[in-house]
Coordinates of C-alpha atoms and ligand atoms in Angstrom, one line a residue:
Chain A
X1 CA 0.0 0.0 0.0
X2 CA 1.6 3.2 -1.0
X3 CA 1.1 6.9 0.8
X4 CA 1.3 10.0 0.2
X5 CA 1.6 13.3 2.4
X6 CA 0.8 16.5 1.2
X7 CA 1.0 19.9 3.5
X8 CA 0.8 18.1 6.6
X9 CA 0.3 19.8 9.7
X10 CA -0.1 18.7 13.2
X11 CA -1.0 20.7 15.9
X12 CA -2.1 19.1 19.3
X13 CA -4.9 20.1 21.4
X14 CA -2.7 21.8 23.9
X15 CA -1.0 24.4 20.6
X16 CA 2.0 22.3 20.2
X17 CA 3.1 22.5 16.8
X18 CA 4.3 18.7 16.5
X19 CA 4.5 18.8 12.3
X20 CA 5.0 21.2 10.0
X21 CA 4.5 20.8 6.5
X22 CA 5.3 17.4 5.7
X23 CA 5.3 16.2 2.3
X24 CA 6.4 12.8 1.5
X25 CA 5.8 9.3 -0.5
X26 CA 5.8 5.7 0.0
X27 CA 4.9 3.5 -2.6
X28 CA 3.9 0.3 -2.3
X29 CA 6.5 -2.2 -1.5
X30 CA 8.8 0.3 -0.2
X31 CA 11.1 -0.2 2.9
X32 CA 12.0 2.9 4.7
X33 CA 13.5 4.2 7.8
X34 CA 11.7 7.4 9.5
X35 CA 14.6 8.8 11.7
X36 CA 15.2 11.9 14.0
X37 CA 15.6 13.9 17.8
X38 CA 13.6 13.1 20.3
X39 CA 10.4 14.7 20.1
X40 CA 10.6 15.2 16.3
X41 CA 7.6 13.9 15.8
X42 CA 8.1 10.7 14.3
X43 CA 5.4 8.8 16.6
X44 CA 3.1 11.7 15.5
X45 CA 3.2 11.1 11.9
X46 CA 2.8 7.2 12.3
X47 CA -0.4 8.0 14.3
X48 CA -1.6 10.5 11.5
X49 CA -1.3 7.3 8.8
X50 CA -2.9 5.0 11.5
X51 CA -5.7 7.4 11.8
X52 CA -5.1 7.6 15.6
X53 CA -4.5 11.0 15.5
X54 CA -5.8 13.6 13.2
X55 CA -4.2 16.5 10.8
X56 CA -5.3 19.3 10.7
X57 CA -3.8 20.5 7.6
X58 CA -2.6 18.7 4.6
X59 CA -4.1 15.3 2.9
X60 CA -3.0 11.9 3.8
X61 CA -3.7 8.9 1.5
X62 CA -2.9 5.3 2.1
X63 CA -4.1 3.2 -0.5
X64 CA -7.5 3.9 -1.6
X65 CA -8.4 5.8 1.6
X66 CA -8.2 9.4 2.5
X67 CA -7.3 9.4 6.0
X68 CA -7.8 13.0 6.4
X69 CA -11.6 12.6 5.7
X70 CA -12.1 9.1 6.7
X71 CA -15.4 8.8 8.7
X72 CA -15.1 6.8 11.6
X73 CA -16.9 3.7 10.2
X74 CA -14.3 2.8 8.1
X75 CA -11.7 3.5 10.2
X76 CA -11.8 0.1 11.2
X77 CA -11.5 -1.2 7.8
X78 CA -8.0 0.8 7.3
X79 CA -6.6 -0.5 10.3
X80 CA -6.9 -4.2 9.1
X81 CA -4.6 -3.1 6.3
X82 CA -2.3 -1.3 8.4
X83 CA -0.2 -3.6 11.8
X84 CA 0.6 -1.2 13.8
X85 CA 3.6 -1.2 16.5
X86 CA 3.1 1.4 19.0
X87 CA 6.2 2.5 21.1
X88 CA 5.1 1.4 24.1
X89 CA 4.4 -2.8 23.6
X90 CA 0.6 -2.4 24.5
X91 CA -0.5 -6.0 25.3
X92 CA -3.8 -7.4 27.4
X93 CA -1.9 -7.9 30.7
X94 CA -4.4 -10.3 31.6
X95 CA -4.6 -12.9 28.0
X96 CA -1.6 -14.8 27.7
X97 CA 1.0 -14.6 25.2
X98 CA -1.0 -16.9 22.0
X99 CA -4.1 -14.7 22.8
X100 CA -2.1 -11.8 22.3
X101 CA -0.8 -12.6 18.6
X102 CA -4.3 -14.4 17.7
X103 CA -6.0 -11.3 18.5
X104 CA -6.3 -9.9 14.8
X105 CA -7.5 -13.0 13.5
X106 CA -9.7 -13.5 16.0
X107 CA -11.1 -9.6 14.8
X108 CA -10.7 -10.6 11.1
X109 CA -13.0 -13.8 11.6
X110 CA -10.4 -16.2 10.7
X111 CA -10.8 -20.1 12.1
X112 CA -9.9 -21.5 15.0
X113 CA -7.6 -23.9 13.5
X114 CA -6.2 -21.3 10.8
X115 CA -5.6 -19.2 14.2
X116 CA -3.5 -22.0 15.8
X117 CA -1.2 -22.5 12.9
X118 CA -0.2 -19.2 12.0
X119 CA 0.1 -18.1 15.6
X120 CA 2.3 -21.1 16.1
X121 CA 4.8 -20.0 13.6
X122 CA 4.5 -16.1 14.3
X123 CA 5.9 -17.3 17.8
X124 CA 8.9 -19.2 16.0
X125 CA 9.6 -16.5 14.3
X126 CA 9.9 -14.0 17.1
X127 CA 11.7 -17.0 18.9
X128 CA 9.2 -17.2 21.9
X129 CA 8.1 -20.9 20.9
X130 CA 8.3 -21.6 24.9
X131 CA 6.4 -18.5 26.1
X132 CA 2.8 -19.3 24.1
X133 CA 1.1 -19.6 27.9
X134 CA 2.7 -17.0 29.4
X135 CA 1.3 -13.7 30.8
X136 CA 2.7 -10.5 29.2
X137 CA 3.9 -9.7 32.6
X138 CA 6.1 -12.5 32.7
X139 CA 7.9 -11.6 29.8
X140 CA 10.8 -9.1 29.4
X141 CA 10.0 -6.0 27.8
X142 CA 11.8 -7.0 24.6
X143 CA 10.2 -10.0 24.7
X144 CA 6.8 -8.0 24.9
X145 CA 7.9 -6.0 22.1
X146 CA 8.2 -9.5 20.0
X147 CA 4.9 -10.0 21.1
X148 CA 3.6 -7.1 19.7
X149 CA 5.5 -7.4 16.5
X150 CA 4.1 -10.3 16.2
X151 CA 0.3 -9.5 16.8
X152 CA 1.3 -6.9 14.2
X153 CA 2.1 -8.7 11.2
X154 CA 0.4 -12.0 11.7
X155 CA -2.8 -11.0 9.2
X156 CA -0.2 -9.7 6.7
X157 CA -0.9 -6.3 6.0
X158 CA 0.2 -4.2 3.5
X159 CA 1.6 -1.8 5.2
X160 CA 3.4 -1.9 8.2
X161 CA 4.5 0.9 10.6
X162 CA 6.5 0.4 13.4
X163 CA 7.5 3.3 16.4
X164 CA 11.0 1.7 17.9
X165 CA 10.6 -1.7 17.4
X166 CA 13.6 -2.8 18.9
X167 CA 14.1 -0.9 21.3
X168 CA 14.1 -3.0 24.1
X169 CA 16.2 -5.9 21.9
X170 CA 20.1 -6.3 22.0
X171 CA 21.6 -5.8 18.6
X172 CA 21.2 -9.2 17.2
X173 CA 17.8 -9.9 18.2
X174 CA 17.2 -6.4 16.8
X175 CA 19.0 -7.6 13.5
X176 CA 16.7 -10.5 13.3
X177 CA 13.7 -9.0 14.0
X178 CA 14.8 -6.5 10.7
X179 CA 15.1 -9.7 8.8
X180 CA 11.9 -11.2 9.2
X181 CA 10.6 -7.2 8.8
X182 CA 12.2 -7.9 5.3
X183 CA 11.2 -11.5 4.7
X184 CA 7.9 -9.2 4.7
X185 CA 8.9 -6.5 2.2
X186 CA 9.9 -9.1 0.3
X187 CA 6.3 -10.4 -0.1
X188 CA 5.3 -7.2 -0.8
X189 CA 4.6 -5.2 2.6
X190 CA 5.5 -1.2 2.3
X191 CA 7.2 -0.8 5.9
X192 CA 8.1 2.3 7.6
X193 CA 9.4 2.1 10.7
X194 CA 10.7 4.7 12.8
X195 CA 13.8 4.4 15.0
X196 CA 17.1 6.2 16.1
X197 CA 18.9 3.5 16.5
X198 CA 21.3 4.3 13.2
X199 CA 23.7 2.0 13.3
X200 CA 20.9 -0.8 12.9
X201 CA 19.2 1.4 10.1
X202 CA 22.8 1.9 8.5
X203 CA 22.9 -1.9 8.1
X204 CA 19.7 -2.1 6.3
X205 CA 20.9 0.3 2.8
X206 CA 16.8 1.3 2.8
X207 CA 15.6 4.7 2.4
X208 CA 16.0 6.9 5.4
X209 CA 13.6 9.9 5.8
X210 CA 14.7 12.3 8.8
X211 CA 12.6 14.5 11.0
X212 CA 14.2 17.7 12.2
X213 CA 11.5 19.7 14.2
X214 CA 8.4 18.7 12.3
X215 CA 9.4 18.9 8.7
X216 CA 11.1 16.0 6.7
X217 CA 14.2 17.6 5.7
X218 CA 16.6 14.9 4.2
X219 CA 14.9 11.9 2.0
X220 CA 17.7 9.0 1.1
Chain B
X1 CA -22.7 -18.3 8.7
X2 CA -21.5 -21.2 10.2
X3 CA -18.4 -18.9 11.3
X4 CA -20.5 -16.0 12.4
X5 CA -22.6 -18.2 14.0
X6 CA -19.6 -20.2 15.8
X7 CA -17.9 -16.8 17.1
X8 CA -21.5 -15.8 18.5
X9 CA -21.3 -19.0 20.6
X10 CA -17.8 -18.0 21.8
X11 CA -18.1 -14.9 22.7
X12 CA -21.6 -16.0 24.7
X13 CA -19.3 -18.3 26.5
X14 CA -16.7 -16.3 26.8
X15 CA -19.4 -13.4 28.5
X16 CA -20.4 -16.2 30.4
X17 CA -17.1 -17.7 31.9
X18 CA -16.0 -13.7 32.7
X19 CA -18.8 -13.8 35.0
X20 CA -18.2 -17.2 36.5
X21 CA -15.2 -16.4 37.3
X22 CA -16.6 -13.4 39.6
X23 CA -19.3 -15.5 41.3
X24 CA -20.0 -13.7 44.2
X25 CA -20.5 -10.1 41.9
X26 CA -22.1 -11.6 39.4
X27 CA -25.0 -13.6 41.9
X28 CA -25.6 -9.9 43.3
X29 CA -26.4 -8.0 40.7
X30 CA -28.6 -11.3 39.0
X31 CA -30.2 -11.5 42.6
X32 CA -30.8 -7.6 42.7
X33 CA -32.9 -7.8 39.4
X34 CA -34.2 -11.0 40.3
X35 CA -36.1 -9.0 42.9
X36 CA -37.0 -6.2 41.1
X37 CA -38.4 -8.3 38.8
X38 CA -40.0 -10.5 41.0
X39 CA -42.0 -7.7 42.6
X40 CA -44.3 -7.1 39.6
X41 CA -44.3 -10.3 38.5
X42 CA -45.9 -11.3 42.3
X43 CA -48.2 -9.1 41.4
X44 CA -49.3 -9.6 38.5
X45 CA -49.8 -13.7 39.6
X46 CA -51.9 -11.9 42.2
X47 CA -53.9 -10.2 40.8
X48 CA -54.4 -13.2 38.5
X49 CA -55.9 -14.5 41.5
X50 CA -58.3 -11.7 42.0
X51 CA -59.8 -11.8 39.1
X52 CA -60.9 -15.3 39.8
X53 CA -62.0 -14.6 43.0
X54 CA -63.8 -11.2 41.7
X55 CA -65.7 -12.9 38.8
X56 CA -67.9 -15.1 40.4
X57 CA -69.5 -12.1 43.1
X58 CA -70.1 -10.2 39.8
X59 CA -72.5 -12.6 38.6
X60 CA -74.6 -12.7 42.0
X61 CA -75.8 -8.8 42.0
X62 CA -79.2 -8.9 43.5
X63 CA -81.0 -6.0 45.3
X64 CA -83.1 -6.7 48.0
X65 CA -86.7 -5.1 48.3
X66 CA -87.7 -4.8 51.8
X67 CA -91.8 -3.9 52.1
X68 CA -94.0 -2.2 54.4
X69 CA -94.7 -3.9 57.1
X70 CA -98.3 -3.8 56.3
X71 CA -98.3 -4.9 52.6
X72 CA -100.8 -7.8 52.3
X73 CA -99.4 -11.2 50.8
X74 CA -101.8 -10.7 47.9
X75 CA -100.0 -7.2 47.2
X76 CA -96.5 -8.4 47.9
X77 CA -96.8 -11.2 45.0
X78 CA -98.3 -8.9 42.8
X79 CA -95.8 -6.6 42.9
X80 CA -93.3 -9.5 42.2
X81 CA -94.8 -10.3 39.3
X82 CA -95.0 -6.3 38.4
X83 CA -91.2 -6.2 38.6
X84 CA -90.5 -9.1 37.1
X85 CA -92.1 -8.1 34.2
X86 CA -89.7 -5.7 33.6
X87 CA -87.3 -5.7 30.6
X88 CA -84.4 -4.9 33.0
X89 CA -84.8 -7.8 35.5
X90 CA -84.2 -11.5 35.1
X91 CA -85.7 -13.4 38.2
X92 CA -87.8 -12.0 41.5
X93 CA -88.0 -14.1 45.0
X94 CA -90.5 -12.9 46.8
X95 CA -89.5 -14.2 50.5
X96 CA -92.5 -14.3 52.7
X97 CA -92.2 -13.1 56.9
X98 CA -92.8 -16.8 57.8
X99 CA -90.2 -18.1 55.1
X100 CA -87.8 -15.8 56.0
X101 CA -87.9 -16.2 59.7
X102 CA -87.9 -19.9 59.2
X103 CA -84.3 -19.2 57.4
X104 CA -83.4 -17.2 60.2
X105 CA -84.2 -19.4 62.6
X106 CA -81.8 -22.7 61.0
X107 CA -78.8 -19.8 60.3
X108 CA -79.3 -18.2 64.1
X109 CA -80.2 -21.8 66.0
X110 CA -83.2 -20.2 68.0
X111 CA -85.5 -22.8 69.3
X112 CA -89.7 -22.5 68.5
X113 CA -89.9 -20.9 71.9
X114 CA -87.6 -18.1 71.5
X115 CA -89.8 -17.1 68.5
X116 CA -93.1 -17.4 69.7
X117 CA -92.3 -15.0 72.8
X118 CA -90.8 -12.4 70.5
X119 CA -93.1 -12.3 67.1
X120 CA -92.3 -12.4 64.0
X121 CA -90.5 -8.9 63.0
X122 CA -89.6 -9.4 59.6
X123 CA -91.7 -7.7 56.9
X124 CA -91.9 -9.2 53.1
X125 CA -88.5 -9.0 51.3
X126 CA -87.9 -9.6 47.5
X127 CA -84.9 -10.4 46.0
X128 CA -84.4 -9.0 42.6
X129 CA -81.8 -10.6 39.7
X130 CA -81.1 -7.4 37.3
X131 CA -80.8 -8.8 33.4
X132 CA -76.9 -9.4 32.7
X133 CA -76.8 -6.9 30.6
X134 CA -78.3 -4.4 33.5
X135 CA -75.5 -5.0 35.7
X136 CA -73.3 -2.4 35.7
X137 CA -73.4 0.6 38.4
X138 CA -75.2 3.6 36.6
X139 CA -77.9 0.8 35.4
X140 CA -78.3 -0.7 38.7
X141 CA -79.2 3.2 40.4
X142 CA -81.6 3.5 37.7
X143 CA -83.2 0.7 38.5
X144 CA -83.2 0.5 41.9
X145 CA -84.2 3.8 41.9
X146 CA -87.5 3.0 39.7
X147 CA -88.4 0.2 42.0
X148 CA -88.3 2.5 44.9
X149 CA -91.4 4.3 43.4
X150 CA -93.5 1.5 44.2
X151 CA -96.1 2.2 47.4
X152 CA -95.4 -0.4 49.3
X153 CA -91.6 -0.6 49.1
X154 CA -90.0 0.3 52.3
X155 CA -86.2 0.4 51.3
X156 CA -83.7 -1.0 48.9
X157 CA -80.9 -3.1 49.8
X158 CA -77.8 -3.2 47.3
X159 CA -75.8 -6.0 47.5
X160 CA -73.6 -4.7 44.5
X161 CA -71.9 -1.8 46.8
X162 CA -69.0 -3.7 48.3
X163 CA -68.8 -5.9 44.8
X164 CA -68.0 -2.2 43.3
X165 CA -65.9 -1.7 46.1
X166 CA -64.3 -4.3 45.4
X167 CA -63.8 -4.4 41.4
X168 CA -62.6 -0.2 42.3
X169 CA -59.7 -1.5 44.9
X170 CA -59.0 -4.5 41.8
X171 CA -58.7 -1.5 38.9
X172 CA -56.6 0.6 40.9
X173 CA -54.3 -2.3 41.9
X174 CA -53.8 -3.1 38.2
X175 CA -52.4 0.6 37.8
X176 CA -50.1 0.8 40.9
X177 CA -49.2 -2.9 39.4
X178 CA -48.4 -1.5 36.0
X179 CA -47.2 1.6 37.0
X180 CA -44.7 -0.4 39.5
X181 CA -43.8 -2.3 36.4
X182 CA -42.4 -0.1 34.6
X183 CA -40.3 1.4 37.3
X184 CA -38.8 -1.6 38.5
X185 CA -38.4 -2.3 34.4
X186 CA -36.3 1.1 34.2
X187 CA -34.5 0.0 37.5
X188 CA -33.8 -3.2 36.3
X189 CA -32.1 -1.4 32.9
X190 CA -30.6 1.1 34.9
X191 CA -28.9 -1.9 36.9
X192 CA -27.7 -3.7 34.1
X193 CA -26.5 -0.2 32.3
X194 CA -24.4 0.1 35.0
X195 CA -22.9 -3.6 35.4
X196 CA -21.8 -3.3 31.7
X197 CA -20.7 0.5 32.3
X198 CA -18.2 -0.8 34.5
X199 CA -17.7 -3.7 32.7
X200 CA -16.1 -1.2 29.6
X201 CA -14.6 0.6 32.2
X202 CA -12.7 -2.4 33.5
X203 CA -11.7 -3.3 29.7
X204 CA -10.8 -0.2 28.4
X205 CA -7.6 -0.6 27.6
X206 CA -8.8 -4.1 25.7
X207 CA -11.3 -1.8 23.8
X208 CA -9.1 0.8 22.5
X209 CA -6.2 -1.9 21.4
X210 CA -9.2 -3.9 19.5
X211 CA -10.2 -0.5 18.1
X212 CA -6.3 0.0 17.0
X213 CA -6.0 -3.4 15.4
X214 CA -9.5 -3.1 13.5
X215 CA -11.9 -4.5 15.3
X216 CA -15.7 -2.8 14.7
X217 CA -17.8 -1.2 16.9
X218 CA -20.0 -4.4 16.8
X219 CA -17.0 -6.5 17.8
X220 CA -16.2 -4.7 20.7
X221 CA -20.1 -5.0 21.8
X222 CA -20.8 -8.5 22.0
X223 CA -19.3 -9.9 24.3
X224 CA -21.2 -7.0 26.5
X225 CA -24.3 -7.6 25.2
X226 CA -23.9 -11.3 25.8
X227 CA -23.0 -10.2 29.5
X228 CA -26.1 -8.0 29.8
X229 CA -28.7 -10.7 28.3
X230 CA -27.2 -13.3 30.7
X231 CA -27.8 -10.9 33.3
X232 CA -31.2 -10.3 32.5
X233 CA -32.2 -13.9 31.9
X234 CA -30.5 -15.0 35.1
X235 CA -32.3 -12.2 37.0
X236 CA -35.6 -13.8 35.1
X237 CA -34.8 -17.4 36.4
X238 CA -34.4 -15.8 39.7
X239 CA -37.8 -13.9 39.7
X240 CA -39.3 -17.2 38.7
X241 CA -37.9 -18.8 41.9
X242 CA -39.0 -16.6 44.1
X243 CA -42.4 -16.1 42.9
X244 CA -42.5 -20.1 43.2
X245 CA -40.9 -20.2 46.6
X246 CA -43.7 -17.2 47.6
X247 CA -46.5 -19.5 45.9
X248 CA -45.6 -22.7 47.6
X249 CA -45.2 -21.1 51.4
X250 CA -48.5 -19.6 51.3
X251 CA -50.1 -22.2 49.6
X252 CA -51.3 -24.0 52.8
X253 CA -52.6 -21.4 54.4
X254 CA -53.9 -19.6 51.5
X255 CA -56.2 -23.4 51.2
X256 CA -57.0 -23.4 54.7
X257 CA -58.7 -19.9 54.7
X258 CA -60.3 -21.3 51.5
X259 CA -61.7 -24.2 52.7
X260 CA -63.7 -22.3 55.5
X261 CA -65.6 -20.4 52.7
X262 CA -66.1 -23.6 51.5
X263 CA -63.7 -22.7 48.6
X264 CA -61.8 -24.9 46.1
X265 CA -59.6 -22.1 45.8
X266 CA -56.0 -22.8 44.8
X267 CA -52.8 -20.5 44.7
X268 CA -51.4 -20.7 41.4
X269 CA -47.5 -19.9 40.3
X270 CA -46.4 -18.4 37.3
X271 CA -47.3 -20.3 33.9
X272 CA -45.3 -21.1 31.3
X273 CA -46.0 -18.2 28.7
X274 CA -46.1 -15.6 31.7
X275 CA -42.5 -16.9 32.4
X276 CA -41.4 -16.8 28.9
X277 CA -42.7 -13.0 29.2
X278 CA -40.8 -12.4 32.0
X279 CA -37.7 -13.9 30.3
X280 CA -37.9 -12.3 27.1
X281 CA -38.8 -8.7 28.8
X282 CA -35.9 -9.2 31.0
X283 CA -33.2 -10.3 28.1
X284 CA -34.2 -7.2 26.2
X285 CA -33.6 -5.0 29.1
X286 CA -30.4 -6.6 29.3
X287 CA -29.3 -6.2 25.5
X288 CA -30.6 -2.6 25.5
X289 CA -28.9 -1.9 29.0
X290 CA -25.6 -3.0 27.8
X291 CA -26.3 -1.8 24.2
X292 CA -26.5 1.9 25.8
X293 CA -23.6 1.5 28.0
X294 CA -21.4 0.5 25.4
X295 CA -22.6 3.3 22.9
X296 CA -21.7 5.5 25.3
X297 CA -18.0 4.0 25.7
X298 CA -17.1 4.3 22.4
X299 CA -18.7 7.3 21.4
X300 CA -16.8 8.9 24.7
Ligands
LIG401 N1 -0.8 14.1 23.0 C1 0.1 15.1 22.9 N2 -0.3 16.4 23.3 C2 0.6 17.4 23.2 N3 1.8 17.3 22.7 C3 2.2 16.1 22.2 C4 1.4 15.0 22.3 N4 2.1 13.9 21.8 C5 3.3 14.4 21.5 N5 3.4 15.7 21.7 C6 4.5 16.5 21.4 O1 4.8 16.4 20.0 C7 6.2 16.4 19.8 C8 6.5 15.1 18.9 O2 6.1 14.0 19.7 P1 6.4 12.5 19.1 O3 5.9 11.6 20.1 O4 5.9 12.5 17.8 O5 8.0 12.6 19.1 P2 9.0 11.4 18.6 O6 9.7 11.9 17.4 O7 8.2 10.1 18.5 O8 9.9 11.3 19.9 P3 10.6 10.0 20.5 O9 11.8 9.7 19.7 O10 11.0 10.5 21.9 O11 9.6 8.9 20.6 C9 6.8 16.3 21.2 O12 7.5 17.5 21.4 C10 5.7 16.1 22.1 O13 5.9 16.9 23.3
LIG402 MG1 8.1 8.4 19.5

């Protein structure tokens, strides 16, 4: 799923002017790393794409959809396209760990058994085979970060977007978690994934879009 | 269908083993709208019983024509078959002194020498059956009324007046019945609202991460609205026990005063459709209950 950001502006409730002006594109299939200070405002735009938070200036479109106009009943519908990794791993402390990944299946209406297959090798591939029963608060946090990688790509969207997905993971769990984010691309998933971790985004020889106060202002 | 249909079972189980798993919670708030709705619902089986117990008197209006007591016999059964003559009446019994002290005597036990010493003091008394279709209170005045034109008629006894009492205190038990009803109805919803209110409250942070991975507004409801129908058809099933347990603990006495009136009276419990009345009323107060509370949570 490609998109594309024209003239955005963010401003928050409270007058913060969090983005200024940002114009970008990511076509579909595209891998690319959304980079910057603190407080740049990467999380921001990832929640303006989500549709979790809302421009007030510019046009967003992701696929067919203009997220700037969406009415709330299709929200829904977007997200299903979209696996979203928030900053913070935000898991239901009180499911265990399979319940956690199965949860957008069990949204999308998939089977039982369909469930239990693809949730079983979700876990293999975030390497928590052993931890299916567990309760998020037994896990680490970068464990609970796998987790929620995983509940994010296990329908296969088409687009990804991921806030810091590793973290909380030493470098070569981080590296590994990049390669099954590219096993993905591979397939076809656009991924943008913001991080400050540049030596693990050096590795990677993707597109690199930095944030410097709100406004994109180097692209490759 | 057969997947919508299997996910509709789960989450009804899953609604169902949430609650189980809070017993104690759970049996308070069924048992709280068990009683409200048990209230009405006594009522109502009640009242059930009044109308049995009311139809029967309504058939037996008579008036009772007491005479001068110097009307002749000749001009007492004449005037009986005067009146029953009449369009609006269906029988006269024209009761005789001597007949009607003789009836006295068997009810009150007095011996022939009791009676001769005092006299006879009873004057000619006939009863009059109105038509059915003369029965009702503004007829009956009109009638009695006319018949208390005649000469010879010394006063008019109504037997109807505590029967209208009577069908008066029934009517205006049907309205507080309603009226109670409906409130405990709105009670029992606003019970329910607020289980399920608290219910989202408790699962918030489950609602907004199914609302950030896709999930629909109906999604997120049903496993509430499961928990608000079980609520209302366990507070049903709990209504219909204590209606029963009401029912069967007066049901002995309740015979015993019967059987002095020489009554066959019995004390019945609620019947089937009246239950299933109950139990649909109740579920729908629970699916609107939790419908409402949930609207709320994620229009909020
Ligand atoms: N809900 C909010 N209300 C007001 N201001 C906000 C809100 N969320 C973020 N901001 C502000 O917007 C700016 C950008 O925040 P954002 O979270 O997008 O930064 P970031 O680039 O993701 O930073 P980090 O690398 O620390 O995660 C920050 O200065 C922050 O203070
Ligand atoms: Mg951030």
């Amino acid at each position: 799923m490609n998109i594309t950001l024209r003239h955005v502006s963010k401003r928050y409730p409270n007058g913060y002017l969090a983005l200024d002006n940002v114009n970008f594109e990511l076509t579909a299939g595209e891998f690319a790393f959304l980079t910057g200070h603190s407080g740049a405002g990467k999380s921001t735009l990832l929640k303006l794409i989500a549709g979790i938070e809302f421009a007030n200036q510019g046009q967003i479109r992701v696929g067919n959809y203009d997220v700037t106009t969406l009415k709330s009943r299709h929200i829904p519908f977007l997200r299903r396209q979209i696996g979203i990794i928030l900053q913070t791993p935000n898991l239901l402390m009180d499911r265990p760990v399979f319940d956690n990944i199965a949860l957008p299946m069990v949204i999308a209406n998939a089977s039982y058994r369909e469930i239990q297959s693809r949730v079983r090798a979700m876990l293999a591939k975030v390497d928590l085979q052993h931890k299916e029963k567990c309760y998020p608060y037994e896990l680490s946090t970068g464990e609970q970060q796998r987790v929620s990688i995983a509940r994010a790509i296990i329908n296969k969207p088409s687009l990804l977007l991921a806030d810091e997905p590793t973290g909380n993971l030493d470098p070569k769990l981080a590296a590994e978690m990049m390669h099954l984010f590219q096993q993905f691309n591979d397939l076809g998933m656009s991924i943008l994934i913001a991080s400050h971790d540049l030596a693990l985004i050096n590795q990677c020889h993707h597109r690199i879009l930095t944030l410097t106060q709100g406004t994109v202002c180097t692209d490759g | 269908m057969h997947r919508w249909l299997t996910w509709q079972v789960q989450a009804a189980l899953n609604s169902l083993g949430k609650l189980i798993r809070s017993p104690f919670v759970t049996l308070m708030t069924c048992s709280v709208i068990g009683v409200a709705l048990a209230l009405p619902a006594l009522f109502f089986v009640a009242l059930q019983h009044a109308d049995v117990i009311h139809d029967p008197l309504q058939q037996s209006v008579q008036l009772t024509l007491y005479l001068k007591k110097n009307t002749t016999d000749v001009a007492a059964m004449s005037l009986a078959h005067e009146i029953e003559k009449r369009t609006d009446v269906k029988t006269v019994q024209p009761i005789s002194p001597t007949a009607g002290y003789k009836e006295l005597q068997q009810q009150m036990g007095l011996d022939d020498a009791t009676t001769k010493l005092l006299g006879n003091p009873l004057p000619w008394a006939i009863i009059v059956t109105p038509a059915a279709n003369y029965q009702n209170p503004a007829e009956l005045n009109q009638l009695s009324q006319s018949l208390k034109q005649f000469q010879s008629v010394d006063s008019i006894q109504l037997d109807r007046i505590w029967a209208e009492q009577m069908a008066t205190l029934i009517r205006l038990a049907h309205r507080i019945t309603e009226a109670l009803s409906v409130l405990l109805a709105a009670a029992v919803l606003l019970i329910i609202n607020n289980s399920i209110r608290s219910a989202t409250e408790h699962h918030q942070e489950e609602i907004k991460l199914i609302q950030l991975i896709g999930g629909t507004p109906g999604f997120i409801r049903r496993p509430f609205l499961y928990t608000g129908i079980i609520y209302g058809v366990a507070g049903a099933v709990i209504a219909w026990l204590l209606v029963t347990l009401f029912v069967f603990v007066l049901q002995e006495p309740i015979q015993h005063l019967a059987s002095l009136y020489d009554s066959d009276f019995h004390l019945h419990g609620m019947n089937m459709s009246q239950f299933l009345i109950l139990l649909l009323v109740s579920s729908g107060l629970g699916f609107l209950g939790s419908f409402l509370a949930v609207a709320r949570k994620l229009s909020g």
